[in-house]
């Protein structure tokens, strides 16, 4: 069977996954039934009913039934996932711990748990518990030795150049993004697009195929299309399928590959400092400046090393020695004078890299 892409398949998710080619998808994102244990209707203080989850697809007779269902779909997902692919699953306190146990039983290797902290959670109207203000995502590889995708630089860039943490502060799906039918929510647990944006940016590459076995109204498909990824949605509710198809049809895909990927620094070509000198971007005898108020200076040598007082060596070694530090990134420490301003010599390295692409 050829892998279908950019489609919504109608039917039972386990049967549909088992019919797909083995090891064929790059990522699985799953938002399974939570098996909510609410114990009756939930009313607001004004006695209006909270529009929660009361559909049949979220009802299981026992925890044993839910565990069997979880094992079945996770086993099918493990089969269809590439060896170096990853799986994300989201849940609440009602189900995520049971899902996590089954994940480990089946051989998945947990990489992170992510706490999605909601900026606008629903209050606890009864006043009998803490407000449920978060959900948990588990991110895992297919095995402990899998060479999975993690776009570290992209996540850091999204987070104002700070390493992204495992707690994500994002709002619930509201406003124009929330799909409605006859004034009611089309789907009770529609996930916000920014959540899926982070998931796909973190763990897929442009052109990858993302499988969502509980597709609902198509948030995964909408974000995948926008970001130049392919999607496969599995869903059995015809109203959800119709809403998802209409929604995804209105998404404009980004076709410029140059704006979709953040290259890993490890994959960029290595540029020795000597190359900067060879190309005449800096000349032998030219001074470099480093430290607060450019307190230290060093002279560029013809062989691509520096000399500063009694110190000679690479840009990194001399940078560390003048500071009395154990290590130094010479590319960012040393600056050259360009008119009235001082620029890090890394600017020159990046110029050479751009020419090589």
Coordinates of C-alpha atoms in Angstrom, one line a residue:
X1 CA 0.0 0.0 0.0
X2 CA 1.3 3.5 -0.9
X3 CA 1.2 5.9 2.0
X4 CA -1.6 8.3 1.6
X5 CA -0.7 11.9 2.5
X6 CA -2.7 15.1 3.1
X7 CA -5.9 13.1 3.6
X8 CA -8.5 12.3 6.3
X9 CA -9.3 8.6 6.5
X10 CA -12.7 7.7 7.9
X11 CA -12.9 4.8 10.4
X12 CA -11.4 3.2 13.4
X13 CA -8.0 4.5 14.2
X14 CA -6.5 1.1 15.1
X15 CA -7.7 -0.6 12.0
X16 CA -6.6 2.3 9.8
X17 CA -3.1 2.4 11.3
X18 CA -2.7 -1.3 10.9
X19 CA -3.5 -0.9 7.2
X20 CA -0.8 1.7 6.7
X21 CA 2.7 0.7 5.6
X22 CA 5.0 -0.3 8.4
X23 CA 7.6 2.4 9.5
X24 CA 6.1 5.0 7.2
X25 CA 5.4 8.2 9.2
X26 CA 7.8 10.6 10.9
X27 CA 5.7 11.7 13.8
X28 CA 2.5 10.7 15.6
X29 CA 0.6 13.3 17.5
X30 CA -2.3 11.9 19.6
X31 CA -5.0 13.6 21.5
X32 CA -6.9 10.5 22.6
X33 CA -10.1 10.3 24.7
X34 CA -9.4 11.4 28.2
X35 CA -11.9 9.1 29.9
X36 CA -13.1 12.0 32.1
X37 CA -14.5 11.0 35.4
X38 CA -16.7 14.0 36.2
X39 CA -19.6 12.5 38.1
X40 CA -22.6 14.4 36.8
X41 CA -23.2 17.7 35.1
X42 CA -21.0 20.7 35.8
X43 CA -22.8 24.0 36.4
X44 CA -21.6 27.6 36.7
X45 CA -22.6 29.8 39.6
X46 CA -25.4 31.2 37.5
X47 CA -26.7 27.6 37.1
X48 CA -25.8 27.5 33.4
X49 CA -24.4 24.2 32.2
X50 CA -20.7 24.0 31.3
X51 CA -20.3 22.8 27.7
X52 CA -17.9 19.9 28.5
X53 CA -17.1 16.5 27.1
X54 CA -20.1 14.2 27.2
X55 CA -19.7 12.4 23.8
X56 CA -19.8 8.6 23.6
X57 CA -16.2 8.4 22.3
X58 CA -15.0 9.6 25.7
X59 CA -16.9 6.9 27.7
X60 CA -15.2 3.7 28.9
X61 CA -16.8 1.2 31.4
X62 CA -13.7 0.5 33.4
X63 CA -10.1 1.5 33.6
X64 CA -9.3 -1.9 32.2
X65 CA -11.3 -1.1 29.1
X66 CA -9.5 2.2 28.7
X67 CA -6.1 0.5 29.2
X68 CA -6.9 -2.1 26.5
X69 CA -7.9 0.6 24.1
X70 CA -4.7 2.6 24.9
X71 CA -2.5 -0.4 24.4
X72 CA -4.2 -1.2 21.0
X73 CA -3.8 2.3 19.5
X74 CA -0.3 2.8 20.8
X75 CA 0.8 -0.6 19.5
X76 CA -0.5 0.3 16.1
X77 CA 1.2 3.7 16.3
X78 CA 4.5 2.0 17.2
X79 CA 4.2 -0.2 14.1
X80 CA 3.6 2.7 11.6
X81 CA 6.2 5.0 13.1
X82 CA 9.6 5.2 11.5
X83 CA 12.5 3.9 13.7
X84 CA 13.8 7.4 14.2
X85 CA 10.3 9.0 14.5
X86 CA 8.7 10.3 17.7
X87 CA 5.3 10.3 19.3
X88 CA 3.5 13.0 21.2
X89 CA 0.4 12.3 23.4
X90 CA -1.6 14.8 25.3
X91 CA -3.8 14.2 28.3
X92 CA -5.1 15.3 31.7
X93 CA -4.8 13.8 35.2
X94 CA -7.7 11.6 34.2
X95 CA -5.7 9.5 31.7
X96 CA -2.1 10.6 31.1
X97 CA -0.5 8.5 33.9
X98 CA -2.2 5.3 32.5
X99 CA -1.1 6.3 29.0
X100 CA 2.5 6.8 30.2
X101 CA 2.7 3.4 31.7
X102 CA 1.5 1.7 28.5
X103 CA 4.0 3.7 26.5
X104 CA 6.9 2.4 28.5
X105 CA 5.4 -1.2 28.5
X106 CA 5.5 -1.1 24.7
X107 CA 9.1 0.1 24.5
X108 CA 8.7 3.8 23.8
X109 CA 11.5 5.9 25.3
X110 CA 10.2 9.0 27.1
X111 CA 12.2 12.1 26.2
X112 CA 10.2 14.8 28.0
X113 CA 6.9 15.6 29.6
X114 CA 5.7 19.0 28.7
X115 CA 3.3 21.0 30.9
X116 CA 0.9 23.1 28.9
X117 CA 0.0 25.8 31.4
X118 CA -3.2 27.5 30.3
X119 CA -3.4 31.3 30.5
X120 CA -7.2 31.2 30.6
X121 CA -8.3 27.9 32.3
X122 CA -11.8 27.1 33.3
X123 CA -12.4 28.0 36.9
X124 CA -13.4 25.3 39.4
X125 CA -17.0 26.3 39.9
X126 CA -17.7 23.9 42.8
X127 CA -14.8 25.2 44.8
X128 CA -13.9 21.6 45.9
X129 CA -10.5 21.3 44.1
X130 CA -7.6 23.3 42.7
X131 CA -8.4 24.9 39.3
X132 CA -7.2 22.5 36.6
X133 CA -4.9 24.9 34.8
X134 CA -2.7 22.5 32.8
X135 CA -2.5 19.5 30.6
X136 CA 0.5 17.2 30.1
X137 CA 2.2 16.1 26.9
X138 CA 4.5 13.2 26.7
X139 CA 7.2 13.2 24.0
X140 CA 8.9 9.9 23.3
X141 CA 11.1 8.1 20.8
X142 CA 10.4 4.7 19.4
X143 CA 13.4 3.3 21.3
X144 CA 16.2 4.3 23.6
X145 CA 18.7 4.5 20.7
X146 CA 16.6 6.2 18.1
X147 CA 18.2 9.2 16.3
X148 CA 15.1 11.4 16.6
X149 CA 14.6 14.9 15.3
X150 CA 14.9 17.8 17.7
X151 CA 15.2 21.3 16.3
X152 CA 16.9 22.8 19.2
X153 CA 17.9 26.1 17.5
X154 CA 14.3 26.6 16.2
X155 CA 12.9 26.2 19.7
X156 CA 15.5 28.6 21.1
X157 CA 14.8 31.2 18.5
X158 CA 11.0 30.9 19.1
X159 CA 11.8 31.7 22.8
X160 CA 13.7 34.9 22.3
X161 CA 17.0 33.1 22.0
X162 CA 16.6 31.4 25.3
X163 CA 16.6 27.6 25.7
X164 CA 13.0 26.5 25.6
X165 CA 11.7 24.9 28.8
X166 CA 9.3 22.1 29.4
X167 CA 6.5 24.4 30.7
X168 CA 4.6 26.1 27.9
X169 CA 2.4 29.0 28.7
X170 CA -0.3 29.1 26.0
X171 CA -4.1 30.1 25.9
X172 CA -7.0 27.7 25.3
X173 CA -8.5 27.7 21.9
X174 CA -10.9 30.7 21.8
X175 CA -12.1 33.4 19.5
X176 CA -12.1 33.0 15.8
X177 CA -9.9 29.9 15.9
X178 CA -12.6 28.0 17.9
X179 CA -14.9 26.2 15.4
X180 CA -18.6 26.4 16.1
X181 CA -21.8 24.8 14.7
X182 CA -25.2 26.4 15.5
X183 CA -23.5 28.5 18.2
X184 CA -22.0 25.5 20.0
X185 CA -18.4 24.2 19.9
X186 CA -17.9 21.9 17.0
X187 CA -15.5 19.8 19.1
X188 CA -15.3 20.1 23.0
X189 CA -11.5 19.7 23.2
X190 CA -10.2 21.5 20.2
X191 CA -6.5 22.2 20.7
X192 CA -5.0 25.7 20.0
X193 CA -2.8 25.9 16.9
X194 CA 0.1 27.5 18.8
X195 CA 0.4 24.2 20.7
X196 CA 0.7 22.1 17.6
X197 CA 3.0 24.8 16.0
X198 CA 5.6 24.1 18.8
X199 CA 5.2 20.3 18.5
X200 CA 5.8 20.2 14.8
X201 CA 8.5 22.9 14.8
X202 CA 10.4 21.0 17.5
X203 CA 10.3 17.5 16.2
X204 CA 9.7 17.4 12.4
X205 CA 11.4 18.7 9.2
X206 CA 9.7 20.3 6.2
X207 CA 8.3 17.5 4.0
X208 CA 7.8 15.0 7.0
X209 CA 4.6 13.1 7.4
X210 CA 2.6 13.6 10.6
X211 CA -0.1 11.1 11.7
X212 CA -2.9 12.1 14.0
X213 CA -5.1 9.1 15.0
X214 CA -7.7 11.3 16.8
X215 CA -7.9 14.0 14.2
X216 CA -11.1 15.7 15.4
X217 CA -11.5 19.1 13.7
X218 CA -8.0 19.0 12.2
X219 CA -5.7 21.3 14.2
X220 CA -2.8 19.0 13.4
X221 CA -3.6 19.0 9.7
X222 CA -4.0 22.8 9.6
X223 CA -0.7 23.5 11.2
X224 CA 1.1 20.8 9.2
X225 CA -0.1 22.3 5.9
X226 CA 0.9 25.8 7.1
X227 CA 4.5 24.6 8.0
X228 CA 5.1 22.5 4.9
X229 CA 4.6 19.1 6.5
X230 CA 2.2 16.4 5.2
X231 CA -0.6 15.0 7.4
X232 CA -2.7 11.9 7.7
X233 CA -5.8 12.3 9.8
X234 CA -7.8 9.4 11.2
X235 CA -11.4 10.2 12.4
X236 CA -14.7 8.4 12.5
X237 CA -17.1 11.3 13.3
X238 CA -18.4 12.6 10.0
X239 CA -19.2 16.1 11.5
X240 CA -15.6 16.5 12.6
X241 CA -14.3 15.3 9.3
X242 CA -16.4 17.8 7.4
X243 CA -15.3 20.6 9.7
X244 CA -11.7 19.6 9.4
X245 CA -11.7 19.4 5.6
X246 CA -13.3 22.9 5.3
X247 CA -10.8 24.3 7.8
X248 CA -7.7 22.8 6.2
X249 CA -8.9 23.9 2.7
X250 CA -8.7 27.5 3.9
X251 CA -5.1 27.2 5.2
X252 CA -2.4 28.9 3.0
X253 CA 0.7 26.7 2.9
X254 CA 4.1 28.2 3.1
X255 CA 6.0 27.2 -0.1
X256 CA 9.3 29.0 0.4
X257 CA 11.5 26.3 1.9
X258 CA 14.0 28.9 3.0
X259 CA 11.7 30.3 5.7
X260 CA 10.5 26.9 7.1
X261 CA 13.7 25.4 8.5
X262 CA 16.1 26.6 11.1
X263 CA 19.4 24.9 10.3
X264 CA 21.3 23.2 13.1
X265 CA 24.6 24.8 13.9
X266 CA 26.1 21.4 14.0
X267 CA 25.1 20.9 10.3
X268 CA 26.7 24.2 9.2
X269 CA 30.1 24.0 7.5
X270 CA 33.1 24.5 9.8
X271 CA 34.9 27.7 9.1
X272 CA 38.3 28.1 10.7
X273 CA 39.4 31.6 11.7
X274 CA 42.3 31.1 9.3
X275 CA 39.7 31.2 6.4
X276 CA 38.7 34.7 7.5
X277 CA 42.3 35.8 7.2
X278 CA 42.9 33.9 3.9
X279 CA 39.9 35.7 2.3
X280 CA 41.2 39.1 3.4
X281 CA 38.2 39.9 5.6
X282 CA 40.8 40.5 8.3
X283 CA 44.5 41.2 7.6
X284 CA 47.6 40.1 9.5
X285 CA 48.6 42.8 12.0
X286 CA 45.0 44.0 12.4
X287 CA 43.8 44.4 16.0
X288 CA 40.9 42.6 17.6
X289 CA 39.2 43.8 20.8
X290 CA 37.4 41.8 23.6
X291 CA 35.9 42.1 27.0
X292 CA 34.0 45.0 28.8
X293 CA 34.7 48.2 27.0
X294 CA 37.0 46.1 24.7
X295 CA 39.6 46.1 27.5
X296 CA 41.8 43.4 25.8
X297 CA 43.3 43.5 22.4
X298 CA 45.1 41.0 20.3
X299 CA 46.9 41.1 16.9
X300 CA 45.9 38.9 14.0
X301 CA 48.8 36.7 12.7
X302 CA 49.1 35.4 9.1
X303 CA 48.5 31.8 10.2
X304 CA 45.1 32.5 11.7
X305 CA 46.3 32.7 15.3
X306 CA 46.4 35.7 17.7
X307 CA 49.1 37.3 19.8
X308 CA 48.3 39.2 22.9
X309 CA 51.1 40.2 25.4
X310 CA 52.6 36.8 26.3
X311 CA 49.8 34.7 24.8
X312 CA 49.7 33.1 21.4
X313 CA 47.2 30.7 20.0
X314 CA 43.8 30.3 18.6
X315 CA 41.0 32.9 19.0
X316 CA 39.5 30.7 21.7
X317 CA 42.7 29.9 23.6
X318 CA 43.9 33.6 23.6
X319 CA 40.5 34.8 24.6
X320 CA 40.5 32.4 27.6
X321 CA 44.0 33.3 28.6
X322 CA 43.6 37.1 28.7
X323 CA 40.5 36.6 30.9
X324 CA 42.0 33.9 33.1
X325 CA 39.0 31.8 32.1
X326 CA 38.8 28.1 31.6
X327 CA 37.3 28.5 28.1
X328 CA 36.1 31.1 25.6
X329 CA 34.1 31.3 22.4
X330 CA 36.5 33.5 20.4
X331 CA 33.9 34.1 17.7
X332 CA 31.7 36.1 20.0
X333 CA 34.4 37.4 22.4
X334 CA 36.7 39.1 19.8
X335 CA 35.5 42.1 17.9
X336 CA 36.9 44.1 14.9
X337 CA 36.4 47.8 14.3
X338 CA 34.1 48.7 11.5
X339 CA 34.1 52.5 11.2
X340 CA 32.8 53.8 14.6
X341 CA 31.3 50.4 15.7
X342 CA 32.8 47.1 16.9
X343 CA 31.4 43.9 15.5
X344 CA 32.0 40.3 16.6
X345 CA 34.2 38.4 14.2
X346 CA 31.4 35.8 14.0
X347 CA 29.8 38.3 11.5
X348 CA 32.7 37.4 9.1
X349 CA 32.3 33.7 9.6
X350 CA 28.6 34.0 8.8
X351 CA 29.4 35.9 5.7
X352 CA 31.6 33.1 4.5
X353 CA 28.9 30.5 5.3
X354 CA 26.3 32.4 3.3
X355 CA 28.6 32.4 0.3
X356 CA 28.9 28.6 0.6
X357 CA 25.2 27.9 0.4

